Amino acid sequence: MASTRIPPSPETQADATPAATSAGFLANKARFRFFGLTLDGCIKAFFGGNAVVAVLVLTLITIFLFKEGGGFFAQNRANLQIYRQAGLEYVDFIRAQTTGHTALTHELSDLRLRQFHRLTEAGKSLAEANAALAGFDEFANQFGDAIIPLRGLLSDLTETATALKSKFATTENLKIARQQLLAAGKTAEADKIVISEVNFDAELKPLLGTLPAYQAASAETAAKITAALTVKPALPTPELQARLEQFKMLAAAYVADFPAVEKNLRAWDYRQPVPFFRSITSFIFGRDWIAQSSWQEWYGILPLFVGSLMVSFVALLFAVPLGIGAAIYINQLASPAEQRIVKPCIEFISAIPSVVLGFFGVIFLGENLRLLSQQSWLAWVPGFPFSERLNILTAGCLLALIAVPTIFTLAEDSLNNVPRAFKEASFALGASRLQTIIKVIVPASLSGIISAVLLGLGRVIGETMVVLLCAGNRIAIPDFTAGLAVITQPVHTMTGLIAQEMGEVPVGSIGRHALFMIGLVLFFLSLLINWLAQKIVRRYRIAID
Amino acid sequence: MSAATLSPMERLPAPPPSSPSLAVAPVAAMSAPAADLPPSRPIIDIDHVDFFYGQSQALHDVSLRLDEKKVTAFIGPSGCGKSTLLRCLNRMNDLIDGARVAKGSIRIRGIDIHAPAVDVIELRKRVGMVFQKSNPFPKSIYENITYGLRLQGVKDKGRLDAVVEKSLRGAALWDEVKDRLHASGLGLSGGQQQRLCIARAIAVEPDIILMDEPCSALDPISTSKVEELIHELKKEFTIVIVTHNMQQAARCSDQTAFFYLGRLIEFAATRTIFMNPSNPQTEAYVSGRFG
């Protein structure tokens, strides 16, 4: 260290070897090194590493979701293709025809039931009531029996198509097995597997050959219905009579639709390829989600999407007034003592495990809501009384509880950020407390409040356990014709279905890929909600220096 | 303003002994107005007021009578209680937990403003306020000015328009903003914002306007505009202004009250305070030797 002790002249400094100079620095710096990093470097690397891990995990999740979900559309297309090739589509044209008839018969039985009640209420005995409805019954029976020829044909065709489909599936499985053997190098064993390609042309002959039979059956059904409609059964109650008239019009329209079905059957061609976009549209707009069916699997997200939205909407309906109201009270009106008690209580709600809330919903809330709905003095509430204890309303109430802490905390924060000066200015102009809150403080924090609501929505849409336990898990688009009563119907949700089925679908199956597609939809939905929330906060934030 | 900061200063030898008598003296002088002040009737009568923030006393036995349509300046070093007294006049201190007038009374036009029958909202309509930092609402200029009137239930568009123009002209802001009345008040410059706040205060036509260091956050040009404005406003309003700026007090006010450590030290015509103060502390402060 001579160089440090003797102050070097400019010349010697210029001449000094690099080694000597670095030795001088090393003496001061070489205290701690880890993989060539100083302590500062290590700390920086540690924190930087944490940040990178977060980004990395997010990227991996996204890639994983896309990879697993992406395979879905190709598989779904194959699924739709075989639906056509094996003639299932053809059969479903006829099935739709019989389903239409079934719906009409339900209407008839409903009418009869109502009329029967009216009659017995009016003091008629059972025999008298039945006698009064004899004419109607005859008409109903005629109408009901009209479908028999078609239904017989349908059940034959169903068997044919199912057999063809399973034959195709077997062939496909054999092909896969052979490929696996070939890949493993066992050529001899692979050669032993005999694959006879399915000849759709030949196999579909009998199916298509039934067209004349269908025409006969359809004509017979149409004739019988038309004959039945000429009878004029009368119902004693005018209101029900009006409904019967309406029914007749519906039935006539139904029969008038028969030629269209026949036209579909004639035009149908199993060789026509299914375009790829059908695979996507049948997922996005499909109204059925039927997995693991012996007939045909359908993967339409619409009922689940609508279910999720309905449940979330009901939850926000309760949570928004509660959360924002509580935030305004606590931030503006409450005494310090009240703040100390209420705030932690609301925030604690978010600490309750959602499975516990769901359990509470199943055991307590659902049942009690059902009992409450059956009180006669509450009959004016739309949808009351209801008999399903697990429904949109039950799940929505519990989800509201989950959204309240989020909305409350964020809304309270944004109220807190309103400068005190606004409040003082308002008071100094002679505003009351309430006027100040409504006219100054809430408008000034509106962007924060809206984003609080959006983040609450994000929280609710992603919630799984509560909806799985309490929403009723019926995969169907709720019947919106019921008006507000729609909220007492059971639904299934996107999150709930994933949780329910993920353990049961085999790896690589279309069902599993479909679940991942739902995951992707959820992912993008949350992304959208969060992005909107942030955008609103930035866009409308008041410039306060 | 806590007890902890007050007590060590009070132990200093300089201020206490003569101050009580001197504090009373000018008030006594007020009842028989000084020769250089034209006679006018008092609108605000502050009578032996003690004021506390929780346990710490911020005002000690302050008595003052302020004249109508005059500008009164409150001066004094930081923490002397001048802002506290100002905020007592429209009971803005009610917003602070534990703040209270413990003794004495404040009467405006003869009515004790702390009486239980007084509606504090009515009081604040009569006693407007302009704050240290301009605080227009995050609303349009028009909505800012009509805020007070709308609170009172005025909905007539014609009247609101008239008031907006009158107030903005009154605050010398009309020519600058008349084309953008519906733009946000926050888009104005600092000086314009403060004049907007003054316009907002005069829109409800109060009797008295309190100004709490209205120019402390403004540049010199904006400051002189506000000072000119104060000069204009005193034709219609009684103005009480708290200021740290001695020149400002000298320029705009008719009377000046000097506070120190929560006590009123001297109150007289502004010229007297600045040219010929009777109290040595006042002289020391106005001549810049302390404070």
CSV table of C-alpha atoms in Angstrom, one decimal, chain A residues 66-231:
chain,number,residue,atom,x,y,z
A,66,PHE,CA,-53.4,-20.5,-23.5
A,67,LYS,CA,-51.6,-23.8,-24.1
A,68,GLU,CA,-54.2,-25.9,-22.3
A,69,GLY,CA,-57.2,-23.9,-23.5
A,70,GLY,CA,-56.0,-23.5,-27.1
A,71,GLY,CA,-56.4,-27.1,-27.9
A,72,PHE,CA,-60.1,-26.9,-27.3
A,73,PHE,CA,-61.2,-25.4,-30.5
A,74,ALA,CA,-59.6,-28.1,-32.7
A,75,GLN,CA,-61.1,-30.8,-30.5
A,76,ASN,CA,-64.5,-29.1,-30.5
A,77,ARG,CA,-64.5,-29.0,-34.2
A,78,ALA,CA,-63.8,-32.7,-34.5
A,79,ASN,CA,-66.6,-33.2,-31.9
A,80,LEU,CA,-69.0,-31.2,-34.1
A,81,GLN,CA,-67.7,-33.0,-37.2
A,82,ILE,CA,-68.5,-36.4,-36.0
A,83,TYR,CA,-71.9,-35.1,-34.8
A,84,ARG,CA,-72.6,-34.4,-38.4
A,85,GLN,CA,-70.8,-37.4,-40.0
A,86,ALA,CA,-72.5,-40.0,-37.8
A,87,GLY,CA,-75.9,-38.5,-38.5
A,88,LEU,CA,-76.6,-37.2,-35.0
A,89,GLU,CA,-77.4,-33.8,-36.5
A,90,TYR,CA,-79.9,-35.4,-38.8
A,91,VAL,CA,-81.6,-37.1,-35.9
A,92,ASP,CA,-81.6,-34.0,-33.9
A,93,PHE,CA,-83.7,-32.2,-36.5
A,94,ILE,CA,-86.5,-34.7,-35.9
A,95,ARG,CA,-85.8,-34.6,-32.1
A,96,ALA,CA,-86.4,-30.8,-32.1
A,97,GLN,CA,-89.7,-31.5,-33.8
A,98,THR,CA,-90.8,-33.8,-31.0
A,99,THR,CA,-89.4,-31.5,-28.3
A,100,GLY,CA,-91.7,-28.8,-29.6
A,101,HIS,CA,-94.6,-31.1,-29.3
A,102,THR,CA,-93.6,-32.0,-25.7
A,103,ALA,CA,-93.5,-28.3,-24.7
A,104,LEU,CA,-97.0,-27.9,-26.1
A,105,THR,CA,-98.3,-30.9,-24.2
A,106,HIS,CA,-96.8,-29.4,-21.0
A,107,GLU,CA,-98.8,-26.3,-21.6
A,108,LEU,CA,-101.9,-28.4,-22.0
A,109,SER,CA,-101.4,-30.2,-18.7
A,110,ASP,CA,-100.7,-26.9,-17.0
A,111,LEU,CA,-104.0,-25.5,-18.3
A,112,ARG,CA,-105.9,-28.6,-17.2
A,113,LEU,CA,-104.3,-28.4,-13.7
A,114,ARG,CA,-105.3,-24.8,-13.3
A,115,GLN,CA,-108.8,-25.3,-14.6
A,116,PHE,CA,-109.2,-28.3,-12.3
A,117,HIS,CA,-108.1,-26.2,-9.3
A,118,ARG,CA,-110.6,-23.5,-10.2
A,119,LEU,CA,-113.4,-26.0,-10.4
A,120,THR,CA,-112.7,-27.7,-7.1
A,121,GLU,CA,-112.3,-24.3,-5.5
A,122,ALA,CA,-115.7,-23.4,-6.9
A,123,GLY,CA,-117.1,-26.3,-4.8
A,124,LYS,CA,-117.3,-29.0,-7.5
A,125,SER,CA,-116.5,-32.6,-6.4
A,126,LEU,CA,-113.6,-34.4,-8.1
A,127,ALA,CA,-115.9,-36.4,-10.3
A,128,GLU,CA,-117.8,-33.4,-11.3
A,129,ALA,CA,-114.6,-31.5,-12.1
A,130,ASN,CA,-113.3,-34.4,-14.2
A,131,ALA,CA,-116.6,-34.7,-16.0
A,132,ALA,CA,-116.6,-31.0,-16.8
A,133,LEU,CA,-113.1,-31.4,-18.3
A,134,ALA,CA,-114.0,-34.6,-20.3
A,135,GLY,CA,-114.1,-32.6,-23.6
A,136,PHE,CA,-110.8,-31.0,-22.9
A,137,ASP,CA,-109.2,-34.3,-22.0
A,138,GLU,CA,-110.3,-35.9,-25.2
A,139,PHE,CA,-108.7,-33.0,-27.1
A,140,ALA,CA,-105.5,-33.2,-25.1
A,141,ASN,CA,-105.3,-37.0,-25.6
A,142,GLN,CA,-105.7,-36.6,-29.3
A,143,PHE,CA,-103.1,-34.0,-29.4
A,144,GLY,CA,-100.7,-36.0,-27.2
A,145,ASP,CA,-101.1,-39.2,-29.3
A,146,ALA,CA,-100.5,-37.4,-32.5
A,147,ILE,CA,-96.7,-37.5,-32.0
A,148,ILE,CA,-96.5,-41.3,-31.6
A,149,PRO,CA,-95.5,-42.2,-35.2
A,150,LEU,CA,-92.7,-39.6,-35.2
A,151,ARG,CA,-91.4,-40.6,-31.8
A,152,GLY,CA,-91.2,-44.3,-32.8
A,153,LEU,CA,-89.1,-43.3,-35.8
A,154,LEU,CA,-86.9,-41.1,-33.7
A,155,SER,CA,-86.0,-43.8,-31.3
A,156,ASP,CA,-84.9,-46.1,-34.1
A,157,LEU,CA,-82.8,-43.4,-35.7
A,158,THR,CA,-81.2,-42.6,-32.4
A,159,GLU,CA,-80.0,-46.1,-32.0
A,160,THR,CA,-78.6,-46.1,-35.5
A,161,ALA,CA,-76.7,-42.9,-35.1
A,162,THR,CA,-75.3,-43.8,-31.7
A,163,ALA,CA,-74.1,-47.1,-33.0
A,164,LEU,CA,-72.3,-45.3,-35.9
A,165,LYS,CA,-70.7,-42.8,-33.5
A,166,SER,CA,-69.4,-45.4,-31.2
A,167,LYS,CA,-68.0,-47.4,-34.1
A,168,PHE,CA,-66.1,-44.3,-35.2
A,169,ALA,CA,-64.9,-43.7,-31.7
A,170,THR,CA,-63.6,-47.3,-31.5
A,171,THR,CA,-61.8,-46.9,-34.8
A,172,GLU,CA,-60.2,-43.7,-33.6
A,173,ASN,CA,-59.0,-45.4,-30.4
A,174,LEU,CA,-57.5,-48.2,-32.3
A,175,LYS,CA,-55.6,-45.7,-34.5
A,176,ILE,CA,-54.2,-44.0,-31.4
A,177,ALA,CA,-53.2,-47.3,-29.9
A,178,ARG,CA,-51.4,-48.3,-33.1
A,179,GLN,CA,-49.6,-45.0,-33.3
A,180,GLN,CA,-48.5,-45.4,-29.7
A,181,LEU,CA,-47.1,-48.8,-30.5
A,182,LEU,CA,-45.3,-47.5,-33.6
A,183,ALA,CA,-43.8,-44.7,-31.6
A,184,ALA,CA,-42.6,-47.3,-29.0
A,185,GLY,CA,-41.0,-49.2,-31.9
A,186,LYS,CA,-43.2,-52.3,-31.6
A,187,THR,CA,-44.0,-52.6,-35.3
A,188,ALA,CA,-45.1,-56.2,-35.2
A,189,GLU,CA,-47.7,-55.6,-32.5
A,190,ALA,CA,-48.8,-52.5,-34.3
A,191,ASP,CA,-49.4,-54.5,-37.5
A,192,LYS,CA,-51.6,-56.9,-35.7
A,193,ILE,CA,-54.2,-54.1,-35.1
A,194,VAL,CA,-56.6,-54.2,-37.9
A,195,ILE,CA,-58.4,-51.0,-38.7
A,196,SER,CA,-61.4,-51.0,-40.9
A,197,GLU,CA,-62.1,-47.4,-41.8
A,198,VAL,CA,-65.7,-46.4,-41.1
A,199,ASN,CA,-67.6,-46.1,-44.4
A,200,PHE,CA,-70.0,-43.3,-43.7
A,201,ASP,CA,-71.6,-43.6,-47.1
A,202,ALA,CA,-72.6,-47.2,-46.4
A,203,GLU,CA,-73.4,-46.7,-42.8
A,204,LEU,CA,-75.6,-43.7,-43.3
A,205,LYS,CA,-77.7,-45.4,-46.0
A,206,PRO,CA,-80.2,-46.9,-43.7
A,207,LEU,CA,-80.5,-43.6,-41.8
A,208,LEU,CA,-81.1,-41.6,-44.9
A,209,GLY,CA,-83.3,-44.3,-46.3
A,210,THR,CA,-85.9,-43.5,-43.6
A,211,LEU,CA,-86.8,-40.2,-45.2
A,212,PRO,CA,-90.0,-41.6,-46.8
A,213,ALA,CA,-90.9,-43.1,-43.5
A,214,TYR,CA,-90.3,-39.8,-41.9
A,215,GLN,CA,-92.5,-38.0,-44.4
A,216,ALA,CA,-95.3,-40.5,-43.8
A,217,ALA,CA,-94.9,-40.1,-40.0
A,218,SER,CA,-94.7,-36.4,-40.1
A,219,ALA,CA,-97.7,-36.1,-42.4
A,220,GLU,CA,-99.7,-38.4,-40.1
A,221,THR,CA,-98.7,-36.3,-37.0
A,222,ALA,CA,-99.7,-33.1,-38.8
A,223,ALA,CA,-103.0,-34.5,-39.9
A,224,LYS,CA,-103.8,-35.8,-36.4
A,225,ILE,CA,-102.9,-32.4,-34.8
A,226,THR,CA,-104.9,-30.5,-37.3
A,227,ALA,CA,-107.8,-32.8,-36.7
A,228,ALA,CA,-107.5,-32.4,-33.0
A,229,LEU,CA,-107.5,-28.6,-33.4
A,230,THR,CA,-110.8,-28.6,-35.2
A,231,VAL,CA,-112.4,-29.8,-32.0
